[in-house]
Amino acid sequence: QVQLVESGGGSVQAGGSLSLSCAGSGFTYSTTCMGWFRQAPGKEREGVAVIYSRDGSSFYTDSVKGRFTISQDNSTSTATNTVHLQMNSLKPEDTAMYYCVALIYGGRCPPLVPKNFRAWGQGTRVTVSS
């Protein structure tokens, strides 16, 4: 069973930076897609960024391009993988609960919609004040 544990997050003023990490375990396929969604109060969950484990290719939603960077550790184990989200030039509209996501069955990254990802972390809160 895939398990995802997020760390990082917190509160920062606009223009500041924060970093999130997600430690994934229980993977049974050699390649997978991991990434981040977020949900602001009263809004739907929004895909933020994903990364494909095999070649490190990534995709970002337009609102975070140039400010957020997703990366992964070079894991030697098929069962584990860790991804990071470096968030710079944060804006108040980035305030949300951030969730780590992953594919259970491996493969390339699908479109950034919640139903495409079966594994979710518990979430970590990011608050950006103006």
PDB file of C-alpha atoms in Angstrom:
ATOM      1  CA  GLN A   1       0.000   0.000   0.000  1.00  0.00           C
ATOM      2  CA  VAL A   2       1.387   3.374  -1.016  1.00  0.00           C
ATOM      3  CA  GLN A   3       1.834   5.757   1.881  1.00  0.00           C
ATOM      4  CA  LEU A   4       2.714   9.433   1.609  1.00  0.00           C
ATOM      5  CA  VAL A   5       3.984  11.579   4.469  1.00  0.00           C
ATOM      6  CA  GLU A   6       4.322  15.316   3.982  1.00  0.00           C
ATOM      7  CA  SER A   7       6.563  17.676   5.893  1.00  0.00           C
ATOM      8  CA  GLY A   8       7.286  21.364   5.700  1.00  0.00           C
ATOM      9  CA  GLY A   9       4.777  24.104   5.223  1.00  0.00           C
ATOM     10  CA  GLY A  10       3.998  26.826   7.719  1.00  0.00           C
ATOM     11  CA  SER A  11       3.423  30.562   7.611  1.00  0.00           C
ATOM     12  CA  VAL A  12       5.324  33.190   5.684  1.00  0.00           C
ATOM     13  CA  GLN A  13       4.852  36.719   4.436  1.00  0.00           C
ATOM     14  CA  ALA A  14       4.168  37.455   0.800  1.00  0.00           C
ATOM     15  CA  GLY A  15       7.326  37.234  -1.264  1.00  0.00           C
ATOM     16  CA  GLY A  16       8.839  34.645   1.031  1.00  0.00           C
ATOM     17  CA  SER A  17       9.714  31.007   0.457  1.00  0.00           C
ATOM     18  CA  LEU A  18       8.728  27.643   1.864  1.00  0.00           C
ATOM     19  CA  SER A  19       9.666  24.077   1.062  1.00  0.00           C
ATOM     20  CA  LEU A  20       7.525  20.960   1.229  1.00  0.00           C
ATOM     21  CA  SER A  21       8.682  17.361   1.166  1.00  0.00           C
ATOM     22  CA  CYS A  22       6.819  14.109   0.663  1.00  0.00           C
ATOM     23  CA  ALA A  23       8.227  10.720   1.566  1.00  0.00           C
ATOM     24  CA  GLY A  24       6.504   7.969  -0.353  1.00  0.00           C
ATOM     25  CA  SER A  25       6.710   4.257   0.382  1.00  0.00           C
ATOM     26  CA  GLY A  26       5.059   1.039  -0.665  1.00  0.00           C
ATOM     27  CA  PHE A  27       5.505   1.527  -4.400  1.00  0.00           C
ATOM     28  CA  THR A  28       5.562  -1.697  -6.391  1.00  0.00           C
ATOM     29  CA  TYR A  29       6.308  -0.297  -9.834  1.00  0.00           C
ATOM     30  CA  SER A  30       9.697   0.949 -10.971  1.00  0.00           C
ATOM     31  CA  THR A  31       8.338   4.256 -12.178  1.00  0.00           C
ATOM     32  CA  THR A  32       5.651   6.507 -10.849  1.00  0.00           C
ATOM     33  CA  CYS A  33       4.283  10.007 -10.869  1.00  0.00           C
ATOM     34  CA  MET A  34       4.245  12.054  -7.676  1.00  0.00           C
ATOM     35  CA  GLY A  35       3.206  15.603  -7.078  1.00  0.00           C
ATOM     36  CA  TRP A  36       1.140  18.130  -5.212  1.00  0.00           C
ATOM     37  CA  PHE A  37      -2.412  19.357  -5.110  1.00  0.00           C
ATOM     38  CA  ARG A  38      -3.735  22.164  -2.959  1.00  0.00           C
ATOM     39  CA  GLN A  39      -7.087  23.220  -1.611  1.00  0.00           C
ATOM     40  CA  ALA A  40      -7.878  26.693  -0.394  1.00  0.00           C
ATOM     41  CA  PRO A  41     -10.845  27.314   1.925  1.00  0.00           C
ATOM     42  CA  GLY A  42     -14.062  27.202  -0.031  1.00  0.00           C
ATOM     43  CA  LYS A  43     -12.373  26.146  -3.253  1.00  0.00           C
ATOM     44  CA  GLU A  44     -11.899  22.900  -5.124  1.00  0.00           C
ATOM     45  CA  ARG A  45      -8.678  20.950  -5.077  1.00  0.00           C
ATOM     46  CA  GLU A  46      -6.201  22.237  -7.643  1.00  0.00           C
ATOM     47  CA  GLY A  47      -3.264  20.424  -9.179  1.00  0.00           C
ATOM     48  CA  VAL A  48       0.005  22.274  -8.551  1.00  0.00           C
ATOM     49  CA  ALA A  49       2.889  20.221  -9.938  1.00  0.00           C
ATOM     50  CA  VAL A  50       3.879  16.666 -10.765  1.00  0.00           C
ATOM     51  CA  ILE A  51       7.105  14.867 -11.623  1.00  0.00           C
ATOM     52  CA  TYR A  52       7.735  11.591 -13.443  1.00  0.00           C
ATOM     53  CA  SER A  53      10.232   9.451 -11.562  1.00  0.00           C
ATOM     54  CA  ARG A  54      11.944   7.893 -14.591  1.00  0.00           C
ATOM     55  CA  ASP A  55      13.237  11.042 -16.254  1.00  0.00           C
ATOM     56  CA  GLY A  56      12.353  13.854 -13.855  1.00  0.00           C
ATOM     57  CA  SER A  57      10.065  15.533 -16.342  1.00  0.00           C
ATOM     58  CA  SER A  58       7.628  17.850 -14.625  1.00  0.00           C
ATOM     59  CA  PHE A  59       4.455  19.796 -15.177  1.00  0.00           C
ATOM     60  CA  TYR A  60       3.170  22.880 -13.375  1.00  0.00           C
ATOM     61  CA  THR A  61      -0.134  24.637 -13.275  1.00  0.00           C
ATOM     62  CA  ASP A  62       0.120  28.084 -14.842  1.00  0.00           C
ATOM     63  CA  SER A  63      -0.300  30.035 -11.607  1.00  0.00           C
ATOM     64  CA  VAL A  64       2.909  28.641 -10.090  1.00  0.00           C
ATOM     65  CA  LYS A  65       5.191  28.474 -13.131  1.00  0.00           C
ATOM     66  CA  GLY A  66       8.455  30.284 -12.522  1.00  0.00           C
ATOM     67  CA  ARG A  67       7.869  30.374  -8.756  1.00  0.00           C
ATOM     68  CA  PHE A  68       7.574  26.721  -7.692  1.00  0.00           C
ATOM     69  CA  THR A  69      10.005  23.917  -8.434  1.00  0.00           C
ATOM     70  CA  ILE A  70       9.318  20.239  -7.959  1.00  0.00           C
ATOM     71  CA  SER A  71      12.216  17.813  -7.599  1.00  0.00           C
ATOM     72  CA  GLN A  72      12.886  14.277  -6.465  1.00  0.00           C
ATOM     73  CA  ASP A  73      15.573  12.379  -4.636  1.00  0.00           C
ATOM     74  CA  ASN A  74      17.523   9.779  -6.596  1.00  0.00           C
ATOM     75  CA  SER A  75      16.156   6.733  -4.833  1.00  0.00           C
ATOM     76  CA  THR A  76      17.864   3.374  -5.349  1.00  0.00           C
ATOM     77  CA  SER A  77      14.797   1.594  -4.045  1.00  0.00           C
ATOM     78  CA  THR A  78      11.755   0.843  -6.157  1.00  0.00           C
ATOM     79  CA  ALA A  79       9.579   0.956  -3.051  1.00  0.00           C
ATOM     80  CA  THR A  80      10.405   4.489  -1.949  1.00  0.00           C
ATOM     81  CA  ASN A  81      10.552   7.913  -3.522  1.00  0.00           C
ATOM     82  CA  THR A  82      10.721  11.422  -2.097  1.00  0.00           C
ATOM     83  CA  VAL A  83       9.658  14.603  -3.807  1.00  0.00           C
ATOM     84  CA  HIS A  84      10.136  18.223  -2.830  1.00  0.00           C
ATOM     85  CA  LEU A  85       8.306  21.404  -3.697  1.00  0.00           C
ATOM     86  CA  GLN A  86      10.299  24.600  -3.398  1.00  0.00           C
ATOM     87  CA  MET A  87       7.931  27.559  -3.311  1.00  0.00           C
ATOM     88  CA  ASN A  88       9.367  31.016  -3.902  1.00  0.00           C
ATOM     89  CA  SER A  89       7.775  34.438  -4.317  1.00  0.00           C
ATOM     90  CA  LEU A  90       4.762  33.222  -2.419  1.00  0.00           C
ATOM     91  CA  LYS A  91       1.489  35.104  -2.724  1.00  0.00           C
ATOM     92  CA  PRO A  92      -1.527  35.230  -0.408  1.00  0.00           C
ATOM     93  CA  GLU A  93      -3.454  33.269  -3.024  1.00  0.00           C
ATOM     94  CA  ASP A  94      -1.039  30.363  -2.488  1.00  0.00           C
ATOM     95  CA  THR A  95      -2.555  29.894   0.960  1.00  0.00           C
ATOM     96  CA  ALA A  96      -4.014  26.383   1.077  1.00  0.00           C
ATOM     97  CA  MET A  97      -3.708  22.876   2.395  1.00  0.00           C
ATOM     98  CA  TYR A  98      -1.122  21.129   0.234  1.00  0.00           C
ATOM     99  CA  TYR A  99      -1.489  17.407  -0.449  1.00  0.00           C
ATOM    100  CA  CYS A 100       1.109  15.027  -1.786  1.00  0.00           C
ATOM    101  CA  VAL A 101      -0.229  12.626  -4.410  1.00  0.00           C
ATOM    102  CA  ALA A 102       1.065   9.604  -6.274  1.00  0.00           C
ATOM    103  CA  LEU A 103       0.021   6.989  -8.764  1.00  0.00           C
ATOM    104  CA  ILE A 104      -0.478   3.557  -7.221  1.00  0.00           C
ATOM    105  CA  TYR A 105       0.100   1.583 -10.381  1.00  0.00           C
ATOM    106  CA  GLY A 106       3.019   3.524 -11.769  1.00  0.00           C
ATOM    107  CA  GLY A 107       3.402   5.146 -15.134  1.00  0.00           C
ATOM    108  CA  ARG A 108       3.671   8.574 -16.623  1.00  0.00           C
ATOM    109  CA  CYS A 109       1.944  11.569 -15.121  1.00  0.00           C
ATOM    110  CA  PRO A 110      -1.708  11.876 -16.113  1.00  0.00           C
ATOM    111  CA  PRO A 111      -3.633  15.149 -16.390  1.00  0.00           C
ATOM    112  CA  LEU A 112      -3.715  17.101 -13.127  1.00  0.00           C
ATOM    113  CA  VAL A 113      -7.159  16.210 -11.866  1.00  0.00           C
ATOM    114  CA  PRO A 114      -7.809  14.649  -8.455  1.00  0.00           C
ATOM    115  CA  LYS A 115      -9.485  11.493  -9.748  1.00  0.00           C
ATOM    116  CA  ASN A 116      -6.301  10.430 -11.546  1.00  0.00           C
ATOM    117  CA  PHE A 117      -4.379  10.012  -8.292  1.00  0.00           C
ATOM    118  CA  ARG A 118      -5.342   7.265  -5.871  1.00  0.00           C
ATOM    119  CA  ALA A 119      -2.737   7.885  -3.156  1.00  0.00           C
ATOM    120  CA  TRP A 120      -2.993  11.040  -1.039  1.00  0.00           C
ATOM    121  CA  GLY A 121      -1.120  12.324   1.972  1.00  0.00           C
ATOM    122  CA  GLN A 122      -2.762  13.918   4.987  1.00  0.00           C
ATOM    123  CA  GLY A 123      -1.856  17.421   3.885  1.00  0.00           C
ATOM    124  CA  THR A 124       0.257  20.230   5.229  1.00  0.00           C
ATOM    125  CA  ARG A 125      -0.877  23.807   5.631  1.00  0.00           C
ATOM    126  CA  VAL A 126       0.706  26.773   3.901  1.00  0.00           C
ATOM    127  CA  THR A 127      -0.322  30.277   4.929  1.00  0.00           C
ATOM    128  CA  VAL A 128       0.916  33.371   3.135  1.00  0.00           C
ATOM    129  CA  SER A 129       0.112  36.726   4.685  1.00  0.00           C
ATOM    130  CA  SER A 130       0.069  40.027   2.827  1.00  0.00           C
TER     131      SER A 130
END
